[in-house]
Coordinates of C-alpha atoms in Angstrom, one line a residue:
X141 CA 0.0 0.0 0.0
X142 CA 1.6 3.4 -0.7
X143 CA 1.0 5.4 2.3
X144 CA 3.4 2.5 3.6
X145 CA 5.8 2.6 1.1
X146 CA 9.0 4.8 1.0
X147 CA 8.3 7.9 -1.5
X148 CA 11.3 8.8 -3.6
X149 CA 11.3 11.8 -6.1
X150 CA 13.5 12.4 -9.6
X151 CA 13.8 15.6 -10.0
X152 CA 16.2 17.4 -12.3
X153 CA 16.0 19.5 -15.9
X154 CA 14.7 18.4 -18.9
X155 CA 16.1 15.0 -20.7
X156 CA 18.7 14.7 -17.9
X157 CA 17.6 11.0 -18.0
X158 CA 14.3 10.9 -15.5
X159 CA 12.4 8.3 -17.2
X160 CA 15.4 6.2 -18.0
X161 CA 16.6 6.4 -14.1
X162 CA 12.4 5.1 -13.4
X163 CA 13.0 2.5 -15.8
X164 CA 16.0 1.4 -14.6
X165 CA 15.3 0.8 -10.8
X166 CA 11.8 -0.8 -11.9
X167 CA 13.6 -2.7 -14.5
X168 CA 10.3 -1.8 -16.5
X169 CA 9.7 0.5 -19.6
X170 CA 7.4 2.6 -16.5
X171 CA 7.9 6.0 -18.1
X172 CA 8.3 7.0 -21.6
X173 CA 11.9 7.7 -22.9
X174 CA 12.7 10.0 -25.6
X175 CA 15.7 12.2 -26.8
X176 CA 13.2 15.0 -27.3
X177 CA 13.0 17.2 -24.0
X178 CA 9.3 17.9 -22.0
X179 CA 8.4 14.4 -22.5
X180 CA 6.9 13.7 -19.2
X181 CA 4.2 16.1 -18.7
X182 CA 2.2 15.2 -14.7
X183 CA 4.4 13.1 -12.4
X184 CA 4.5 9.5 -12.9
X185 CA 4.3 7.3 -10.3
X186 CA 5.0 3.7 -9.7
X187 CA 5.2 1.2 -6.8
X188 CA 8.3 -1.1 -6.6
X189 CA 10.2 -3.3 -4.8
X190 CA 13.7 -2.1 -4.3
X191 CA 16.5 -4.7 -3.1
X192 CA 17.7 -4.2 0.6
X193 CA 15.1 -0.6 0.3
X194 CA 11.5 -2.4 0.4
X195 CA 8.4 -1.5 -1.4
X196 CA 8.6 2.1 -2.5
X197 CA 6.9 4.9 -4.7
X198 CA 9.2 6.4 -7.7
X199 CA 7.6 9.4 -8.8
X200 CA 9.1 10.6 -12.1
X201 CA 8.7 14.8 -12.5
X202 CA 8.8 17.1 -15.4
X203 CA 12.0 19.1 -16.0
X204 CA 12.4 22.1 -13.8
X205 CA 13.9 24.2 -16.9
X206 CA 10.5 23.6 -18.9
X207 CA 9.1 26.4 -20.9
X208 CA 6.0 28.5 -21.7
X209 CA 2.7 28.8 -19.8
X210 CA 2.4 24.6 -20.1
X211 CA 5.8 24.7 -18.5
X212 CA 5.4 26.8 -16.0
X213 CA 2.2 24.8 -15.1
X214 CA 4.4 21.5 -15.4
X215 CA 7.3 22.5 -13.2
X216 CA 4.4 23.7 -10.4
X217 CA 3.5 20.1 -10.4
X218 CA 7.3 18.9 -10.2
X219 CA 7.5 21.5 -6.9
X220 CA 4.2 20.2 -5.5
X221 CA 5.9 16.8 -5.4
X222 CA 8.6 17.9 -3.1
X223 CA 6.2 18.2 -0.2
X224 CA 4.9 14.6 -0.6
X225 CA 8.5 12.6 -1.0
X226 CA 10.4 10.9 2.0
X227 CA 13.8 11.5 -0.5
X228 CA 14.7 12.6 -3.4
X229 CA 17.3 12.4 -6.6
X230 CA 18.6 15.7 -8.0
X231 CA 19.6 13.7 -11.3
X232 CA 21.8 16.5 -14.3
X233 CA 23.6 15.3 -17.0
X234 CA 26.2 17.1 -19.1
X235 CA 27.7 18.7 -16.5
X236 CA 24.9 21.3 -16.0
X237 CA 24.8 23.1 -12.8
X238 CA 23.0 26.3 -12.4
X239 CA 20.2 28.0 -10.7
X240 CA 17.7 25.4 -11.7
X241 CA 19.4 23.0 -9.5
X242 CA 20.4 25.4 -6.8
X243 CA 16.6 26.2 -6.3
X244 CA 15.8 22.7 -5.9
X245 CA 18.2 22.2 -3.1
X246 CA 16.2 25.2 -1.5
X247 CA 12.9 23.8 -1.2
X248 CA 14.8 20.4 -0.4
X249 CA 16.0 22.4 2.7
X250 CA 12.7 24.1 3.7
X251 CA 10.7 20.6 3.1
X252 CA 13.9 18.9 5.2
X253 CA 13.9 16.4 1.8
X254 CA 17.1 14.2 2.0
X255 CA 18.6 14.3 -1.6
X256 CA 21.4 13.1 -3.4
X257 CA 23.0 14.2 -6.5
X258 CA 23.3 12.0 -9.7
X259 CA 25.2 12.9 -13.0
X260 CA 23.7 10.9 -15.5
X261 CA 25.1 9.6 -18.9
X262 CA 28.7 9.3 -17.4
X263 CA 29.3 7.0 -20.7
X264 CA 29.3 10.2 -23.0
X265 CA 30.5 12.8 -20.5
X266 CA 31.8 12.1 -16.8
X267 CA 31.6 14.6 -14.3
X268 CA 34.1 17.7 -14.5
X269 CA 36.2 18.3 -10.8
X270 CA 34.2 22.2 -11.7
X271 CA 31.0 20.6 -11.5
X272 CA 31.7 18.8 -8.3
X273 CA 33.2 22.2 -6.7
X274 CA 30.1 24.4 -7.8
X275 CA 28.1 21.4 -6.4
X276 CA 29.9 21.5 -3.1
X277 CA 28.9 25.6 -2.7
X278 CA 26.0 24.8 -2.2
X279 CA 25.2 21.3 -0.9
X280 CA 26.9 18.8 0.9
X281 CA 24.5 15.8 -0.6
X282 CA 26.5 13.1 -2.0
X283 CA 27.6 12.9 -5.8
X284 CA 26.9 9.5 -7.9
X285 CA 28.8 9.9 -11.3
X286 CA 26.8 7.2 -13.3
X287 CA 24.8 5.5 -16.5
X288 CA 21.5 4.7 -16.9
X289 CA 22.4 2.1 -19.6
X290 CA 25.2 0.8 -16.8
X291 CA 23.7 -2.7 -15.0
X292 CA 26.2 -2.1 -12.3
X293 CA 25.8 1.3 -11.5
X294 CA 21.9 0.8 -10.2
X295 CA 23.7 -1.1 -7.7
X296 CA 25.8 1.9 -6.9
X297 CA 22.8 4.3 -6.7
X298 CA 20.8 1.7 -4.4
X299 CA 23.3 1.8 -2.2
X300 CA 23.8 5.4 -1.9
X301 CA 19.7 6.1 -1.6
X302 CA 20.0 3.6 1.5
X303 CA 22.4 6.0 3.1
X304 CA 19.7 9.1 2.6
X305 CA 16.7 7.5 3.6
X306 CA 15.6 8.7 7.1
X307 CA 14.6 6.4 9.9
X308 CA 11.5 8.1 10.3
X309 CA 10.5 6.7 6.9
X310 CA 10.2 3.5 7.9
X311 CA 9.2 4.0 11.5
X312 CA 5.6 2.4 11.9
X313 CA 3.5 4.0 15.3
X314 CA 0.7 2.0 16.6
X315 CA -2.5 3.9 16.6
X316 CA -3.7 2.5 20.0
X317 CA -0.9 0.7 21.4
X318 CA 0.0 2.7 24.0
X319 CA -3.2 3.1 25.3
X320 CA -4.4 -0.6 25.8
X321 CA -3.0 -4.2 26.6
X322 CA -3.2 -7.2 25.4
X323 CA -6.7 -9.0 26.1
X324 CA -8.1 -5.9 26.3
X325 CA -11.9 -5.5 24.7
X326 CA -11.6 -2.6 22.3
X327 CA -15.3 -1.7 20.9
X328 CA -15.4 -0.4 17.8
X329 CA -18.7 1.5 15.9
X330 CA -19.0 1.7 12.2
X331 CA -22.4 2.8 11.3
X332 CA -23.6 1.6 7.8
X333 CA -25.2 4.4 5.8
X334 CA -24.8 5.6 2.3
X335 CA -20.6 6.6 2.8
X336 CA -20.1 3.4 3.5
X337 CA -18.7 1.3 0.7
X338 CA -20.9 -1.8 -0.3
X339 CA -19.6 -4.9 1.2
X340 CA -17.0 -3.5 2.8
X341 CA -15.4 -1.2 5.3
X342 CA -13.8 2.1 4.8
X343 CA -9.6 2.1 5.0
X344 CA -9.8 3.6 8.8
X345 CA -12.0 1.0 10.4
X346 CA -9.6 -1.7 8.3
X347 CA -6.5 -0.4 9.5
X348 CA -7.6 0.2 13.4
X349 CA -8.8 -3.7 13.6
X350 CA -5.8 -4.7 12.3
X351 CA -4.0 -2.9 14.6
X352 CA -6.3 -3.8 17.5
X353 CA -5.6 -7.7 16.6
X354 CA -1.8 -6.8 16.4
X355 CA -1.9 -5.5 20.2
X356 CA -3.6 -8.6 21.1
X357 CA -6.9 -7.5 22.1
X358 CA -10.2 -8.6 22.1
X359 CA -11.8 -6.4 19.2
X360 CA -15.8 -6.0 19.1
X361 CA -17.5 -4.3 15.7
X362 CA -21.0 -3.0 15.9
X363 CA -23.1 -1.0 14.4
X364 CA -24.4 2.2 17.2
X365 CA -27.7 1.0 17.4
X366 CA -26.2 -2.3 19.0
X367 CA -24.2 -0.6 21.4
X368 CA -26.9 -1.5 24.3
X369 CA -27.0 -4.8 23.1
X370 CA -23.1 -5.1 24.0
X371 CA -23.5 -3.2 26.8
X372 CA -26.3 -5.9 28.2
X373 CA -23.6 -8.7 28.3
X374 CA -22.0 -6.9 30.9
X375 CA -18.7 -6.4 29.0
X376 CA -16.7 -2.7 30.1
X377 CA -14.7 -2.2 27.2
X378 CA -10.9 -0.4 27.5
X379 CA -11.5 1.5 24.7
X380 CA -14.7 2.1 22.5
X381 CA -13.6 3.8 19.3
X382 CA -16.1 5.4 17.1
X383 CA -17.2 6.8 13.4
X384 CA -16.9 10.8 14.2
X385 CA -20.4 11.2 12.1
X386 CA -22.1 9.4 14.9
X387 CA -20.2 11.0 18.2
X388 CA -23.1 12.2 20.2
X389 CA -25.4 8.8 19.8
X390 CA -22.3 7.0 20.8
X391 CA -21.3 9.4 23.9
X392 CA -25.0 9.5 25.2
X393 CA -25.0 5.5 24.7
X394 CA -21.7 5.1 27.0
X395 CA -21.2 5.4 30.6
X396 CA -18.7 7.8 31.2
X397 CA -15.8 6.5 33.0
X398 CA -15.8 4.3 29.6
X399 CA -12.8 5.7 27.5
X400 CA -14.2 7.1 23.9
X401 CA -12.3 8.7 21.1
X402 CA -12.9 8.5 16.8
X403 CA -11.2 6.6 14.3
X404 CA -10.2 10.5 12.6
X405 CA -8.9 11.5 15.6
X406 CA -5.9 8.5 16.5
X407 CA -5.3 9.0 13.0
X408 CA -5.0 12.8 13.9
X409 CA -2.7 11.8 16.7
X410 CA -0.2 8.8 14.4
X411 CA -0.2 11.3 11.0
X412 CA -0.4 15.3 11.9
X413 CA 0.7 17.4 14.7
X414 CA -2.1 16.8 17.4
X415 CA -0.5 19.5 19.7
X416 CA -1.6 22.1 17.2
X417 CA -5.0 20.4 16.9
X418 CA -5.7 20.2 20.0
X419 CA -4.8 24.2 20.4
X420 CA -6.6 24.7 17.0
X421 CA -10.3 23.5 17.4
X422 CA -11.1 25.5 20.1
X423 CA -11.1 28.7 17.7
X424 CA -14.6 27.1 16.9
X425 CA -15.9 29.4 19.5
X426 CA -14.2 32.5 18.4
X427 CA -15.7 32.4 14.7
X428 CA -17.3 35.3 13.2
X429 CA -20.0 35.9 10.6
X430 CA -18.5 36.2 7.0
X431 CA -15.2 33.6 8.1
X432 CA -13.4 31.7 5.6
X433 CA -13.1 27.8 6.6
X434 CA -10.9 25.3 5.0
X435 CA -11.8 21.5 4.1
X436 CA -8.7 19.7 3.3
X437 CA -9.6 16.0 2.0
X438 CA -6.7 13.8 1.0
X439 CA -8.5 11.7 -1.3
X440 CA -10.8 12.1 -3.8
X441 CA -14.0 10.2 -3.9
X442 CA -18.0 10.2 -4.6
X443 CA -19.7 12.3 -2.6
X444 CA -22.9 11.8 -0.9
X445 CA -25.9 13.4 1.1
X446 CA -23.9 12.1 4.4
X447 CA -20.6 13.6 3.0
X448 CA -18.9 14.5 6.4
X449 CA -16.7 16.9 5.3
X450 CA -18.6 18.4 2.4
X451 CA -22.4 18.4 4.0
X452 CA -22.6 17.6 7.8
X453 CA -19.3 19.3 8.9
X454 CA -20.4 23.2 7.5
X455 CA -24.3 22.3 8.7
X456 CA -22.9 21.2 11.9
X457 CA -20.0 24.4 12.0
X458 CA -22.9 26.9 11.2
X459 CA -25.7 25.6 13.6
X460 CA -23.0 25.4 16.7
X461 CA -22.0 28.8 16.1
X462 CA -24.7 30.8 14.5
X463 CA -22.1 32.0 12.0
X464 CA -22.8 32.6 8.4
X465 CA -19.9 30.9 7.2
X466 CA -17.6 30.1 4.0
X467 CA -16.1 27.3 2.9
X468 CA -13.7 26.2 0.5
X469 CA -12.8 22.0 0.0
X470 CA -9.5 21.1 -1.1
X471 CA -9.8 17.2 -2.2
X472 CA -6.5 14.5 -2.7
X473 CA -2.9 16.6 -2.4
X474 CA -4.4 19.8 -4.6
X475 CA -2.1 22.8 -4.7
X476 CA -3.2 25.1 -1.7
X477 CA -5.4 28.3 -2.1
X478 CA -2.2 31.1 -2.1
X479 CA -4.2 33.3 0.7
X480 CA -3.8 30.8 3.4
X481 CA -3.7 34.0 5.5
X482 CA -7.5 34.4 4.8
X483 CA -9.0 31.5 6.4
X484 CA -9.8 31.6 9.7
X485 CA -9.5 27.7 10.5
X486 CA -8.0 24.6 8.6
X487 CA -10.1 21.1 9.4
X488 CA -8.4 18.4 8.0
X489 CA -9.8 14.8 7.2
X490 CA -8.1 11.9 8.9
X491 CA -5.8 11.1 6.6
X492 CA -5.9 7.6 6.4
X493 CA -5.1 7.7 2.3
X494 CA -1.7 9.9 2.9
X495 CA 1.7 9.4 4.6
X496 CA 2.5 11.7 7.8
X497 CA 5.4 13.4 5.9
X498 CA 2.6 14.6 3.6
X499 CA 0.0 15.6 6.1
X500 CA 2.7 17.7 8.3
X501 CA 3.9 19.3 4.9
X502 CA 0.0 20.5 3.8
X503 CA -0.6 21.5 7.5
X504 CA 2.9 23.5 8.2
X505 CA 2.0 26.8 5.8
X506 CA -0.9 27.0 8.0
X507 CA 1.0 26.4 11.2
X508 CA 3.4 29.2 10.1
X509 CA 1.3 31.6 9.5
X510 CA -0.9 31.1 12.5
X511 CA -3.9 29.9 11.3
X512 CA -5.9 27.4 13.6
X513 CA -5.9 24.1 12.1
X514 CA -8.1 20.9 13.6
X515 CA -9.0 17.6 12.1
X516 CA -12.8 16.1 11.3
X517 CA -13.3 14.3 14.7
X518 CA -12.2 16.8 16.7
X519 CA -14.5 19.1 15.3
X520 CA -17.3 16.5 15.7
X521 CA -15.9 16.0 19.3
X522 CA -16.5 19.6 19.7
X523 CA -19.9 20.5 18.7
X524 CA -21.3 17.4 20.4
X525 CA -19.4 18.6 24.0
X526 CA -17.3 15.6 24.2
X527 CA -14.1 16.9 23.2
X528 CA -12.0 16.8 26.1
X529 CA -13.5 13.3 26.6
X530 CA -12.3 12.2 23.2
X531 CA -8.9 13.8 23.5
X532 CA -7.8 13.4 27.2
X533 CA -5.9 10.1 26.8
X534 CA -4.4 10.9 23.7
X535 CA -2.5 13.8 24.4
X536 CA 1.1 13.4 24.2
X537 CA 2.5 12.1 20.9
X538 CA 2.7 8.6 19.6
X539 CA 6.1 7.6 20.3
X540 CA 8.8 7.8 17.5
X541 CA 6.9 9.8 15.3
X542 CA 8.9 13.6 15.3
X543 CA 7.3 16.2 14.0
X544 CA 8.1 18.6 11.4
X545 CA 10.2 21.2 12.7
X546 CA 8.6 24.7 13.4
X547 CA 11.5 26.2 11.8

């Protein structure tokens, strides 16, 4: 699955060798190859086993010296890649160094992107001792002089990716292992209505039974209108984890004392930075008439009547406060609106479909800037007057998970 799969970018100027570096560490014709520059248009990606790496993402960008208004539009979605990558390979060819490549290596820095550097088609044209010193004023990433059309050298780069890769890449957190043990019932309440897929059960409810089995505990799924029906067999439950859409049937259903929280907020807790979440939905309180409100969904998908984010979240928001409100839904990993200065809060989905990196990286601008940012169950948490109760035994960070630097 890719939000568990190492995410490595190729970035670099036009017919530098992009596709041919893709195909070579897939050891598939993945991306087109041409000698005629712009070929790749959108990012490419493609999931791939990588010896001694594991299962990883290449994602295969447009040159960053493409030109005209298509170009400009094609190097945007190059840049918007940087955010979303747990590495990356600043490949040139020809001994080209210049700006291009320096800028690169600044929004590596500011997205904290390990990089190396790879000179491509060493079998025409190896790399000059002037190329590796105007490399050097800049960066101090490691140089790979080598061939795409060179078996041995994908060795070579393998190994020096390995050394780039950060730990954190490959650190799995536990969404509710530190807050039960094992034999432990964990209730869980997935109400069926029309967002729920037919047949089956949406990625969040999937993941959190697998990782309730993992910590050894008894796991219970109902539906909320059999909650007193489990409650008659005189089990307590350690943990009863609900579907944020039905919070306050599920709180008024529950004894107190009996530990509640949302499958969109432990996800809130393992993937963003639940610190400023916790500060940031509060400010629910404090809107005004005529605020601007920000949906961020990190997929896309069919909406619906029961849409959460789309239909009961702003009905819920504007009933709560009395606010006439505006709102704006950004769906999958969308370029951001450029006025992030203009919303007054940020509610972000769970982001079951995305990998932490990526949900810290959308959520910093905001951070920066000072706008209050919260997450779907909070929110729900909030309106319904449980959201101390869903958030008091989460509230230090999942362990091994760092965030992104405020700096």
């Amino acid at each position: 699955m890719s939000i568990n799969s190492l995410h490595i970018g190729i970035f670099g100027r036009r017919n530098t060798g992009k596709s041919s570096l893709i195909n070579m560490l897939t050891g598939q014709d993945i991306s087109i190859v041409s000698n005629f520059p712009g070929t790749t248009t959108d990012p490419v990606k493609k999931s791939v086993e990588i010896f001694n790496i594991g299962p990883a993402i290449l994602i295969d960008t447009a040159g960053i010296d493409d030109l005209g208004e298509i170009g400009n539009k094609k190097i945007r979605k190059s840049q918007e890649v940087i955010r979303k990558v747990d590495c990356a390979i600043l490949l040139i060819a020809g001994n080209q160094f210049g700006d291009y490549e320096v800028q690169l290596i600044e929004q590596f820095k500011k997205n904290e992107v390990p990089y190396l550097f790879a000179h491509n088609k060493n079998d025409i044209d190896k790399i000059a001792a002037i190329t590796v010193t105007a490399i050097k004023q800049h960066s101090n990433a490691e140089i790979i002089d080598f061939s795409t059309i060179n078996p041995a050298d994908k060795d070579r780069l393998i190994t020096a990716l390995k050394r780039i890769i950060p730990a954190t890449a490959f650190q799995r957190s536990s969404l509710i292992g530190d807050l039960v043990r094992p034999k432990d019932v964990v209730l869980l309440v997935t109400p069926i209505d029309s967002e729920a897929p037919e047949g089956r059960m949406i990625l969040p409810q999937n993941q959190t039974i697998r990782d309730a089995l993992d910590n050894q505990c008894v796991t219970v799924v109902v539906r909320e209108s059999e909650i007193p029906d489990f409650l008659q067999l005189g089990i307590k439950p350690a943990l009863v984890i609900t579907d944020s859409s039905v919070f306050g049937i599920v709180a008024e259903a529950l004894p107190e004392e009996i530990p509640l929280t949302s499958f969109s907020i432990l996800f809130a807790r393992m993937k963003g930075n639940f610190t400023a979440f916790l500060e940031g939905t509060p400010h629910i309180s404090r809107l005004k008439d005529g605020d601007h409100i920000l949906l961020l969904e990190s997929c896309t998908h069919q909406t619906s009547c029961d849409d959460i984010g789309r239909v009961k979240i702003p009905k819920l928001l504007q009933q709560f406060t009395g606010k006439r409100l505006h709102f704006t839904v950004v769906s999958g990993l969308s370029e951001l609106p450029s006025n992030i200065r203009n919303f007054s809060l940020v509610i972000q989905c769970g982001g079951c479909m995305i990998t932490r990196k990526q949900l810290l990286n959308r959520l910093h601008p905001f951070i920066q800037q000072g706008v209050p940012v919260t997450n779907y169950g909070m929110v729900l948490a909030y309106i319904h007057g449980i959201f101390r109760r869903a958030t008091k035994m989460l509230e230090k960070e999942p362990v091994n998970l760092p965030l992104f630097p405020d700096n």
